[in-house]
Coordinates of C-alpha atoms in Angstrom, one line a residue:
Chain A
M1 CA 29.7 0.0 -21.9
I2 CA 29.2 1.4 -18.4
I3 CA 29.5 -0.7 -15.3
L4 CA 27.8 0.1 -12.0
R5 CA 28.5 -1.8 -8.8
G6 CA 26.3 -2.1 -5.8
R7 CA 24.5 -4.7 -3.6
G8 CA 22.4 -7.5 -5.1
I9 CA 19.4 -8.2 -3.0
V10 CA 17.9 -10.9 -5.2
G11 CA 20.2 -13.2 -7.1
G12 CA 20.2 -14.3 -10.7
C13 CA 21.0 -12.6 -13.9
A14 CA 18.8 -11.0 -16.6
E15 CA 19.2 -8.6 -19.4
G16 CA 17.0 -6.5 -21.6
E17 CA 15.8 -3.1 -22.5
A18 CA 15.5 -0.5 -19.7
L19 CA 12.4 1.3 -18.7
V20 CA 13.4 4.2 -16.5
T21 CA 11.3 6.5 -14.3
R22 CA 12.4 9.3 -11.9
E23 CA 9.1 8.8 -10.0
T24 CA 8.5 6.2 -7.3
I25 CA 6.0 3.4 -8.1
S26 CA 2.9 2.4 -6.3
G27 CA 2.2 -1.4 -6.3
W28 CA -1.5 -2.0 -5.3
G29 CA -3.5 0.6 -7.1
G30 CA -0.5 1.9 -9.0
I31 CA 0.0 -1.0 -11.4
D32 CA -2.2 -3.5 -13.2
P33 CA -0.7 -6.9 -12.1
M34 CA -2.4 -8.7 -15.0
T35 CA -0.4 -6.7 -17.6
G36 CA 2.4 -5.0 -15.7
T37 CA 1.1 -1.6 -16.8
I38 CA 1.5 1.6 -14.6
I39 CA -2.0 2.9 -14.0
E40 CA -1.4 5.7 -11.4
T41 CA -3.3 8.8 -12.6
R42 CA -0.4 11.3 -12.7
H43 CA 2.5 9.0 -13.2
E44 CA 4.9 9.8 -16.0
L45 CA 4.8 6.1 -17.1
R46 CA 1.0 5.8 -17.0
G47 CA -0.1 3.4 -19.7
Q48 CA 3.4 1.8 -20.1
S49 CA 4.1 -1.8 -19.1
F50 CA 7.3 -3.0 -17.4
K51 CA 6.7 -6.6 -18.6
D52 CA 10.0 -8.0 -19.9
K53 CA 11.8 -4.8 -19.2
V54 CA 14.5 -3.9 -16.8
L55 CA 12.7 -1.5 -14.4
V56 CA 14.9 1.3 -13.2
F57 CA 13.2 3.5 -10.6
P58 CA 13.8 5.5 -7.4
G59 CA 11.8 3.1 -5.2
A60 CA 8.4 2.0 -3.9
K61 CA 5.6 4.1 -2.5
G62 CA 2.0 3.8 -1.4
S63 CA 0.0 0.8 -0.2
S64 CA 1.4 -2.2 1.7
G65 CA 0.0 -4.3 -1.1
W66 CA 3.2 -3.5 -3.0
S67 CA 4.8 -7.0 -2.7
N68 CA 1.5 -8.6 -3.4
A69 CA 1.0 -6.6 -6.6
F70 CA 4.5 -7.4 -7.9
H71 CA 4.2 -11.0 -6.7
M72 CA 1.1 -11.3 -8.9
T73 CA 3.0 -10.1 -11.9
R74 CA 5.2 -13.2 -11.5
L75 CA 2.1 -15.4 -11.8
T76 CA 0.7 -13.5 -14.7
K77 CA 4.1 -13.5 -16.5
S78 CA 4.0 -9.7 -16.5
A79 CA 6.9 -9.1 -14.1
P80 CA 9.9 -6.9 -15.0
L81 CA 13.0 -8.9 -16.1
A82 CA 15.0 -7.2 -13.3
M83 CA 14.8 -4.3 -10.9
I84 CA 17.3 -1.5 -10.2
F85 CA 16.4 1.1 -7.6
N86 CA 17.9 3.6 -5.1
Q87 CA 15.8 3.8 -2.0
M88 CA 15.5 0.8 0.3
T89 CA 12.2 0.2 1.9
T90 CA 10.4 -2.8 3.3
K91 CA 7.9 -2.7 0.4
I92 CA 10.6 -3.0 -2.3
A93 CA 12.8 -5.5 -0.4
L94 CA 9.9 -7.9 0.1
G95 CA 8.4 -7.2 -3.3
A96 CA 11.7 -8.0 -5.1
V97 CA 12.2 -11.1 -3.0
V98 CA 8.8 -12.6 -3.9
T99 CA 8.9 -11.4 -7.5
R100 CA 12.1 -13.4 -7.8
V101 CA 13.8 -11.3 -10.4
P102 CA 17.4 -10.1 -10.1
A103 CA 17.5 -6.9 -8.1
V104 CA 20.3 -4.5 -7.3
T105 CA 20.5 -1.3 -5.2
E106 CA 23.1 0.9 -3.5
L107 CA 25.0 1.4 -6.8
D108 CA 28.1 3.5 -7.0
Q109 CA 26.6 5.8 -9.6
D110 CA 23.0 7.0 -9.7
P111 CA 21.3 4.6 -12.1
L112 CA 18.6 7.2 -12.9
K113 CA 21.3 9.5 -14.3
V114 CA 23.3 6.8 -16.1
I115 CA 20.5 4.6 -17.6
E116 CA 17.9 5.9 -20.1
T117 CA 14.8 4.1 -21.4
G118 CA 15.8 1.9 -24.3
D119 CA 19.4 1.3 -23.1
W120 CA 20.3 -2.4 -23.0
V121 CA 21.0 -3.4 -19.4
K122 CA 22.4 -6.6 -17.8
V123 CA 21.6 -7.1 -14.1
D124 CA 23.7 -9.6 -12.1
G125 CA 22.0 -9.9 -8.8
D126 CA 24.5 -12.4 -7.4
R127 CA 27.5 -10.0 -7.8
G128 CA 25.5 -6.8 -7.5
V129 CA 26.7 -5.6 -10.9
V130 CA 24.8 -3.7 -13.6
E131 CA 26.2 -3.4 -17.2
V132 CA 24.7 -0.7 -19.5
I133 CA 25.0 -0.3 -23.2
K134 CA 23.6 3.0 -24.3
K135 CA 21.1 2.7 -27.1
R136 CA 23.2 5.0 -29.3
E137 CA 26.1 2.5 -29.1
V138 CA 23.9 -0.3 -30.5
T139 CA 23.7 -0.8 -34.2
L140 CA 20.1 -0.8 -35.0
P141 CA 19.1 -3.3 -37.7
S142 CA 16.0 -2.6 -39.8
G143 CA 14.0 -5.3 -38.0
G144 CA 11.7 -2.8 -36.2
P145 CA 11.1 -2.3 -32.5
G146 CA 11.4 -4.8 -29.6
P147 CA 14.3 -7.0 -28.5
S148 CA 15.1 -7.8 -32.1
R149 CA 16.6 -4.4 -32.3
F150 CA 19.5 -5.9 -30.3
P151 CA 20.8 -9.0 -32.2
N152 CA 23.2 -11.0 -30.1
R153 CA 26.2 -10.4 -32.2
T154 CA 26.3 -6.6 -31.5
F155 CA 27.0 -7.3 -27.8
P156 CA 30.4 -6.9 -26.3
V157 CA 29.2 -8.6 -23.1
A158 CA 28.4 -12.3 -22.4
R159 CA 24.7 -12.8 -22.3
C160 CA 23.0 -14.1 -19.2
R161 CA 22.4 -17.8 -19.7
E162 CA 18.7 -17.4 -19.1
S163 CA 16.8 -14.2 -18.5
G164 CA 14.3 -13.8 -15.7
A165 CA 15.2 -16.8 -13.7
G166 CA 15.9 -16.0 -10.1
Chain B
M1 CA 22.7 -12.0 9.9
I2 CA 22.7 -13.0 13.6
L3 CA 19.9 -15.4 14.4
A4 CA 18.8 -16.3 17.9
D5 CA 18.7 -19.9 19.0
D6 CA 14.9 -20.3 18.6
E7 CA 15.2 -18.7 15.1
K8 CA 18.0 -21.1 14.1
A9 CA 15.9 -24.0 15.4
M10 CA 12.9 -23.0 13.3
L11 CA 15.2 -22.6 10.3
D12 CA 16.5 -26.1 10.9
G13 CA 13.0 -27.4 10.8
A14 CA 12.4 -28.0 14.6
G15 CA 9.0 -26.3 14.4
G16 CA 7.9 -28.2 11.3
V17 CA 8.2 -27.5 7.6
A18 CA 5.8 -24.6 7.4
K19 CA 7.7 -22.6 10.1
Q20 CA 10.9 -23.5 8.4
K21 CA 9.7 -22.1 5.1
A22 CA 8.3 -19.0 6.9
M23 CA 11.7 -18.5 8.5
E24 CA 13.5 -18.9 5.2
L25 CA 11.3 -16.2 3.7
L26 CA 12.0 -13.9 6.6
V27 CA 15.7 -14.4 6.2
R28 CA 15.7 -13.7 2.5
Y29 CA 13.7 -10.5 3.2
A30 CA 15.8 -9.4 6.1
E31 CA 19.0 -9.9 4.1
A32 CA 17.5 -7.9 1.2
L33 CA 16.9 -5.1 3.7
G34 CA 20.3 -5.4 5.2
A35 CA 18.8 -6.1 8.6
E36 CA 21.2 -7.7 11.2
R37 CA 18.6 -9.6 13.2
L38 CA 14.9 -10.3 13.7
V39 CA 12.7 -9.1 16.5
D40 CA 9.9 -10.8 18.4
T41 CA 6.4 -9.7 17.7
N42 CA 3.1 -10.6 19.2
N43 CA 0.9 -8.2 17.2
I44 CA 0.4 -9.1 13.5
A45 CA -2.1 -7.6 11.1
G46 CA -2.1 -9.1 7.6
V47 CA -4.2 -10.9 5.0
P48 CA -3.1 -14.5 5.5
G49 CA -4.1 -17.1 2.9
S50 CA -6.9 -14.8 1.5
S51 CA -7.3 -15.3 -2.1
T52 CA -9.3 -13.9 -5.0
L53 CA -10.8 -16.4 -7.3
F54 CA -7.9 -15.7 -9.7
L55 CA -5.4 -16.9 -7.1
Q56 CA -7.5 -20.0 -6.1
K57 CA -7.9 -21.0 -9.8
Y58 CA -4.3 -20.2 -10.6
F59 CA -3.1 -22.7 -8.0
E60 CA -5.7 -25.2 -8.9
E61 CA -4.4 -25.1 -12.4
H62 CA -0.7 -24.9 -11.7
A63 CA -0.4 -26.9 -8.5
G64 CA -3.5 -29.0 -8.5
D65 CA -4.6 -27.4 -5.2
G66 CA -6.4 -24.1 -4.6
S67 CA -7.1 -24.6 -0.9
F68 CA -6.4 -22.1 1.8
E69 CA -3.3 -24.1 2.9
A70 CA -2.1 -24.3 -0.7
V71 CA -2.4 -20.5 -1.2
F72 CA -0.8 -19.9 2.2
S73 CA 2.1 -22.2 1.3
L74 CA 2.7 -21.4 -2.3
Y75 CA 1.9 -17.8 -2.3
D76 CA 2.1 -16.3 1.2
L77 CA 5.2 -18.2 2.1
D78 CA 6.6 -18.5 -1.5
A79 CA 7.3 -22.2 -0.8
A80 CA 7.6 -24.9 -3.5
E81 CA 5.2 -27.4 -1.9
V82 CA 1.8 -27.4 -0.1
M83 CA 2.3 -27.8 3.6
S84 CA 0.2 -28.3 6.6
V85 CA -0.1 -24.9 8.2
P86 CA 0.0 -24.8 12.0
K87 CA -2.0 -22.4 14.2
A88 CA -0.9 -18.8 14.5
A89 CA 1.9 -18.3 17.0
G90 CA 0.5 -15.1 18.5
N91 CA -2.1 -12.3 18.4
C92 CA -2.9 -11.7 14.8
C93 CA -5.8 -10.3 12.9
H94 CA -7.1 -10.2 9.3
L95 CA -7.3 -6.8 7.7
Q96 CA -9.8 -5.7 5.1
G97 CA -11.2 -8.2 2.6
G98 CA -12.9 -8.3 -0.8
M99 CA -16.6 -8.1 0.0
D100 CA -19.5 -7.5 2.4
L101 CA -21.0 -10.9 3.2
E102 CA -24.5 -9.5 3.2
H103 CA -24.4 -7.0 0.3
W104 CA -22.1 -8.9 -2.0
A105 CA -24.5 -8.7 -4.9
D106 CA -24.6 -4.9 -4.7
L107 CA -20.8 -5.0 -5.0
G108 CA -21.1 -7.1 -8.2
M109 CA -19.6 -10.2 -6.6
S110 CA -20.6 -13.7 -7.7
R111 CA -22.1 -16.4 -5.4
E112 CA -19.0 -18.4 -6.2
A113 CA -16.7 -15.7 -4.8
L114 CA -18.9 -15.3 -1.7
E115 CA -18.7 -19.1 -1.0
H116 CA -14.9 -18.9 -1.5
Q117 CA -14.7 -16.0 1.0
R118 CA -16.8 -17.9 3.5
E119 CA -14.5 -20.9 3.2
D120 CA -11.4 -18.7 3.7
E121 CA -12.9 -17.3 6.9
T122 CA -13.6 -20.7 8.3
E123 CA -9.9 -21.6 7.6
L124 CA -8.7 -18.3 9.2
A125 CA -10.6 -19.0 12.3
R126 CA -9.4 -22.6 12.4
H127 CA -5.8 -21.2 12.2
G128 CA -6.3 -18.8 15.1
V129 CA -6.6 -15.6 13.1
R130 CA -9.0 -13.0 14.3
I131 CA -11.5 -12.0 11.6
M132 CA -11.4 -8.2 12.0
K133 CA -11.8 -7.4 8.3
T134 CA -10.8 -3.8 8.5
C135 CA -8.1 -1.3 7.5
T136 CA -8.6 0.2 11.0
P137 CA -7.7 -2.6 13.4
Y138 CA -7.0 0.2 16.0
L139 CA -10.7 1.1 16.0
A140 CA -11.9 -2.5 16.1
G141 CA -10.1 -4.0 19.1
N142 CA -6.4 -4.3 18.1
L143 CA -4.7 -1.5 19.9
P144 CA -1.0 -2.0 20.8
V145 CA 0.9 -0.1 23.4
Q146 CA 3.6 2.4 23.0
G147 CA 6.9 0.7 22.1
E148 CA 5.3 -2.6 21.2
H149 CA 6.9 -4.3 18.2
C150 CA 4.2 -5.0 15.6
A151 CA 4.1 -6.4 12.1
W152 CA 1.3 -4.6 10.3
M153 CA 0.2 -4.2 6.7
E154 CA -2.1 -1.5 5.5
S155 CA -0.3 1.8 5.0
S156 CA -2.9 3.9 6.8
A157 CA -2.8 1.6 9.8
V158 CA 1.0 1.5 9.8
V159 CA 1.3 5.2 10.0
Y160 CA -1.3 5.4 12.8
C161 CA 0.4 2.6 14.7
N162 CA 3.8 4.4 14.6
S163 CA 2.7 8.0 14.9
V164 CA -0.4 8.1 17.1
I165 CA 0.1 5.0 19.3
G166 CA 3.9 5.0 19.3
A167 CA 4.1 1.3 18.7
R168 CA 6.6 0.1 16.1
T169 CA 6.1 -1.4 12.7
N170 CA 7.4 -1.1 9.2
T171 CA 5.0 -1.3 6.3
E172 CA 4.9 -5.0 6.1
G173 CA 3.4 -7.0 3.2
R174 CA 1.3 -10.0 2.8
E175 CA 4.1 -12.5 2.7
S176 CA 6.1 -11.1 5.6
T177 CA 3.0 -10.9 7.9
S178 CA 2.0 -14.4 7.0
A179 CA 5.6 -15.6 7.9
A180 CA 5.4 -13.6 11.1
I181 CA 2.1 -15.3 12.1
L182 CA 3.8 -18.6 12.2
T183 CA 7.1 -17.5 13.6
G184 CA 6.4 -14.5 15.8
K185 CA 9.4 -12.8 14.1
I186 CA 10.0 -9.8 11.8
P187 CA 13.1 -8.0 10.6
D188 CA 14.6 -5.6 13.2
W189 CA 15.0 -2.8 10.7
G190 CA 13.7 0.7 10.1
L191 CA 11.0 1.9 12.4
H192 CA 11.7 -0.9 15.0
R193 CA 14.8 1.0 15.8
D194 CA 15.1 4.3 17.7
E195 CA 17.5 6.0 15.3
Y196 CA 15.0 5.6 12.4
R197 CA 12.1 7.2 14.2
R198 CA 13.3 10.7 14.4
G199 CA 11.9 13.4 12.1
T200 CA 13.7 14.3 8.9
H201 CA 11.7 17.2 7.5
L202 CA 10.1 20.2 9.2
V203 CA 6.6 21.3 8.0
H204 CA 5.4 24.6 9.3
V205 CA 1.6 25.2 9.0
E206 CA 1.1 28.9 8.3
T207 CA -2.5 29.0 7.2
T208 CA -5.8 29.5 8.8
P209 CA -5.7 26.8 11.4
V210 CA -6.0 23.2 10.1
E211 CA -9.0 22.0 12.2
S212 CA -11.5 20.2 10.0
V213 CA -11.2 16.6 9.0
M214 CA -11.0 17.7 5.3
D215 CA -8.1 20.1 6.2
W216 CA -6.2 17.4 8.1
G217 CA -6.6 15.2 5.0
M218 CA -5.4 17.9 2.7
L219 CA -2.4 18.6 4.9
G220 CA -1.5 14.9 5.0
Y221 CA -1.8 14.7 1.2
F222 CA 0.4 17.7 0.7
I223 CA 3.0 16.4 3.1
G224 CA 3.2 12.9 1.6
G225 CA 3.6 14.4 -1.8
T226 CA 6.4 16.7 -0.5
V227 CA 8.4 14.4 1.8
E228 CA 7.7 11.1 0.1
E229 CA 8.9 8.3 2.4
N230 CA 10.6 10.6 5.0
I231 CA 9.4 11.5 8.5
P232 CA 7.8 14.9 8.7
V233 CA 7.6 16.9 11.9
V234 CA 4.6 19.2 11.9
T235 CA 4.5 22.5 13.8
G236 CA 2.3 25.6 13.7
A237 CA -1.5 26.0 13.2
I238 CA -2.8 22.5 13.5
R239 CA -5.6 21.8 16.0
R240 CA -8.3 19.5 17.3
A241 CA -6.2 16.3 17.1
D242 CA -8.4 13.3 17.5
P243 CA -8.4 9.7 16.2
L244 CA -10.6 10.6 13.2
R245 CA -8.3 13.5 12.1
H246 CA -5.2 11.4 12.6
K247 CA -6.8 8.6 10.6
H248 CA -7.4 10.9 7.6
F249 CA -4.1 12.7 7.8
G250 CA -2.0 9.6 8.0
A251 CA -4.0 7.7 5.3
A252 CA -3.5 10.7 2.9
A253 CA 0.2 11.1 3.7
A254 CA 0.8 7.4 3.2
S255 CA -1.0 7.4 -0.2
S256 CA 0.5 10.5 -1.8
G257 CA 4.0 9.6 -0.5
G258 CA 5.2 6.7 1.6
V259 CA 4.9 8.3 5.0
E260 CA 5.1 5.6 7.7
M261 CA 5.6 7.9 10.6
Y262 CA 5.0 11.5 11.4
H263 CA 5.4 13.8 14.5
I264 CA 3.2 16.7 15.5
V265 CA 5.0 18.7 18.1
G266 CA 3.1 18.7 21.4
V267 CA 0.6 16.1 20.1
T268 CA 2.1 12.8 19.1
P269 CA 3.8 10.6 21.8
E270 CA 7.4 10.8 20.5
A271 CA 7.2 14.6 19.9
A272 CA 6.7 16.3 23.2
T273 CA 9.1 19.0 22.0
L274 CA 10.7 19.8 18.6
E275 CA 14.1 18.6 19.9
M276 CA 12.6 15.2 20.9
A277 CA 10.9 14.9 17.5
L278 CA 14.1 15.6 15.5
G279 CA 16.7 14.1 17.9
S280 CA 20.1 15.5 17.3
R281 CA 19.5 15.8 13.5
K282 CA 19.0 19.0 11.5
P283 CA 16.0 18.7 9.3
A284 CA 16.8 18.0 5.6
A285 CA 14.3 20.7 4.6
T286 CA 11.8 23.2 6.1
I287 CA 8.5 23.2 4.2
K288 CA 5.8 25.8 4.5
Y289 CA 2.1 25.0 4.2
G290 CA 0.2 28.2 3.6
A291 CA -2.9 29.4 1.8
E292 CA -1.3 28.9 -1.6
E293 CA -0.3 25.3 -0.8
R294 CA -3.7 24.6 0.6
R295 CA -5.4 25.8 -2.5
R296 CA -3.1 23.8 -4.8
V297 CA -3.7 20.5 -2.9
Y298 CA -7.4 21.1 -3.1
E299 CA -7.2 21.6 -6.8
T300 CA -5.0 18.5 -7.2
L301 CA -7.5 16.4 -5.3
N302 CA -10.3 17.7 -7.5
A303 CA -8.4 17.4 -10.7
N304 CA -10.5 14.4 -11.7
G305 CA -13.8 16.2 -11.2
R306 CA -15.5 17.9 -14.2
D307 CA -19.2 16.8 -14.4
P308 CA -21.1 18.2 -11.4
Y309 CA -23.8 15.5 -11.6
V310 CA -22.8 13.0 -8.9
D311 CA -24.0 9.3 -9.1
Y312 CA -22.3 7.9 -6.1
V313 CA -21.1 9.0 -2.7
M314 CA -18.6 6.8 -0.9
L315 CA -17.8 7.3 2.7
G316 CA -15.6 5.3 5.1
C317 CA -12.0 5.5 3.8
P318 CA -10.2 4.5 6.0
H319 CA -13.1 2.5 7.5
A320 CA -15.6 4.9 9.3
S321 CA -15.3 5.5 13.0
I322 CA -18.4 5.5 15.2
D323 CA -18.1 9.4 15.3
Q324 CA -18.4 9.5 11.6
F325 CA -21.5 7.3 11.8
R326 CA -23.0 9.8 14.3
E327 CA -22.3 12.7 11.9
V328 CA -23.6 11.0 8.8
A329 CA -26.7 9.8 10.6
R330 CA -27.3 13.4 11.9
L331 CA -26.9 14.9 8.4
L332 CA -29.2 12.3 6.8
E333 CA -31.9 12.0 9.5
G334 CA -35.4 12.3 7.9
K335 CA -33.9 13.0 4.5
K336 CA -33.9 11.1 1.2
I337 CA -30.9 10.9 -1.2
K338 CA -30.9 10.9 -5.0
T339 CA -27.5 9.2 -5.5
H340 CA -26.1 5.9 -4.3
L341 CA -24.4 6.2 -1.0
W342 CA -22.2 3.5 0.4
M343 CA -20.5 3.8 3.8
F344 CA -17.8 1.3 4.7
T345 CA -16.6 0.2 8.1
S346 CA -15.4 -2.7 10.2
R347 CA -17.8 -5.3 11.6
A348 CA -17.1 -4.1 15.1
V349 CA -18.0 -0.5 14.5
K350 CA -21.0 -1.5 12.4
T351 CA -22.3 -3.5 15.4
V352 CA -22.1 -0.4 17.5
A353 CA -23.6 1.8 14.7
D354 CA -26.5 -0.7 14.4
M355 CA -27.2 -0.7 18.1
S356 CA -27.0 3.1 18.3
G357 CA -29.6 3.6 15.6
F358 CA -27.1 5.2 13.2
T359 CA -27.3 2.5 10.5
K360 CA -31.1 2.7 10.4
K361 CA -31.1 6.5 9.8
I362 CA -28.6 6.1 7.0
E363 CA -30.5 3.2 5.4
D364 CA -33.8 5.0 5.8
A365 CA -32.4 7.9 3.7
G366 CA -31.4 5.4 1.0
G367 CA -27.8 4.7 1.9
L368 CA -26.1 1.3 2.4
V369 CA -23.7 0.4 5.2
M370 CA -21.1 -2.2 4.3
T371 CA -18.3 -3.9 6.1
D372 CA -14.9 -5.6 5.2
T373 CA -14.0 -3.7 2.1
C374 CA -14.4 -0.5 0.1
S375 CA -14.9 0.6 -3.5
A376 CA -11.1 0.6 -4.2
I377 CA -10.4 -2.8 -2.5
A378 CA -13.4 -4.5 -4.1
R379 CA -13.0 -2.4 -7.3
A380 CA -16.8 -1.9 -7.1
V381 CA -19.0 1.1 -7.6
P382 CA -22.8 1.1 -8.2
K383 CA -23.6 0.1 -11.7
G384 CA -23.4 3.0 -14.2
T385 CA -21.4 5.2 -11.9
K386 CA -19.5 8.0 -13.7
V387 CA -19.0 10.6 -11.0
V388 CA -18.2 10.0 -7.4
A389 CA -18.1 12.3 -4.3
L390 CA -15.5 11.4 -1.6
D391 CA -14.4 12.9 1.7
S392 CA -11.2 10.9 1.8
A393 CA -8.0 12.1 0.1
K394 CA -6.7 8.5 0.1
Q395 CA -9.8 7.2 -1.8
V396 CA -9.5 10.1 -4.3
H397 CA -5.9 9.1 -4.9
Y398 CA -6.8 5.5 -5.8
L399 CA -10.4 5.2 -7.0
P400 CA -10.5 7.2 -10.3
A401 CA -7.6 5.2 -11.7
M402 CA -8.8 1.9 -10.5
V403 CA -12.4 2.0 -11.7
G404 CA -12.3 4.8 -14.3
V405 CA -14.6 7.4 -12.7
E406 CA -14.5 11.1 -12.1
A407 CA -14.2 12.1 -8.5
W408 CA -14.9 15.2 -6.3
F409 CA -13.2 15.7 -2.9
G410 CA -14.7 17.7 -0.1
T411 CA -16.1 17.6 3.4
T412 CA -18.5 14.9 4.6
E413 CA -21.2 17.5 4.5
D414 CA -20.3 18.4 0.9
C415 CA -20.7 14.7 0.1
I416 CA -24.0 14.4 1.9
N417 CA -25.3 17.6 0.1
A418 CA -24.3 16.0 -3.2
A419 CA -26.2 12.8 -2.2
Q420 CA -29.4 14.8 -1.5
T421 CA -29.3 17.1 -4.5
G422 CA -27.4 15.0 -7.0
R423 CA -25.0 17.9 -7.7
W424 CA -21.5 18.7 -6.4
T425 CA -21.4 22.2 -4.8
G426 CA -18.3 21.8 -2.7
E427 CA -15.6 24.5 -2.7
L428 CA -12.6 25.5 -0.7
R429 CA -13.8 27.7 2.2

């Protein structure tokens, strides 16, 4: 397990599969708030949804509707479980606050280098700590894709008591 | 965080529960940013309490109340209860909205949505918010002065406010501007502070001079994609700076990247010299914009265009200035168009365009002039549209993905030609 330490900007604790992008994300016009899907034309994650994933990304770009678009995902139950990012901006600070999911930044290692899509990540926004289990370290059962690939018993870390609650 | 006495009082509830909740949200936001204090602002541009039918119905269903004050309380201020919302504390305006109140049916809106929009406007006025309904408040009567602390949304307005006017705002969001409307406060962070306003990247223009509105837009789009959220300092062959060119340059740079401020040496107010623009810092990178870069950005902006048969020409992103009305009216005078043509602007500029005879010339040719919104904001194009022609790099960035159309990018004249012939013939000249 890898542990990253930084600054929590929204409290709470959540864990789940990581969805990682090296490209900044647009809110309004860049995501569909009804489904949490990235829709920006040339984005590497176009067509993928961050719903119920730990979103790991460099930061926010584009319209000032960023906070509104992510706030909406909270209402439509399409929000990410947690956010991990590098570049602080007003868009992302406000967006994370109103999305009310655990959010951590200013980590001591670059999360974009350490975390890969599919890794299991626990985000503690109260302590500013991120725990990463690489997907290759997890014993994959034959149960198919989705969170069931990660049965509780394979975890060396204590699970968050409830995921997604801010 | 260090809070001033009036801020502490609001946080303790001295100004009522709505101001208290607004202050709580600002403190959560400021702490997330790492800001040490708040700053006073008396110029706020946001979208307070405005709701789509989705939001109204969501709160009707989940909180038993979909009224303006409910949406403002539960959504804008992220509070747990519906509160009585007091009048705005200072000068504030409402930015663009969802539909034109006259041509709503052309935009595919329902009568129910129209009635809801009308009710929202009545509430906004009752709460002391100015109904500007535009992404260009600086062309419609809200023009701050250099150094003034503002709290603005709308990335194209933010970059204009900082770069062209020299006033100070971060890219605020719906919730922070609504909180600022009640408190007159915003986090003192980022572009409110001198040390954050200096340039970080040098861009040298080494091409045939950037003079046309299209060229200013392409340069802005290139720079945003290259420097992302940093602050570019532009030198070299860039000419004919005017409000229209700045509007298209900034909007493009804010869409392809996150540019909130730029300097053009010898042009913008905080860049009389290169030294002044950069401060004591060395630029993190020096970027060249030459013929090759210009060609590549043109191709990028036209990457969604394949079919030359155009159905729809959209003008007015950001909202058209009166100069653009004059040009479009001149190009269309006495002509008839084959495609749909919608031109978007603010109510203030439309009033002047009406009185100047520009609107009539555009409508006589077969076009439609609308206010408040645009195709991207309203997610509305004429029925059956497959191919759009645009003169705005920003709109090209957003519209194809949002409504699933092909798009061509060129000059306003290219767009008007396409409207008249039904065919796209624009090229890089």
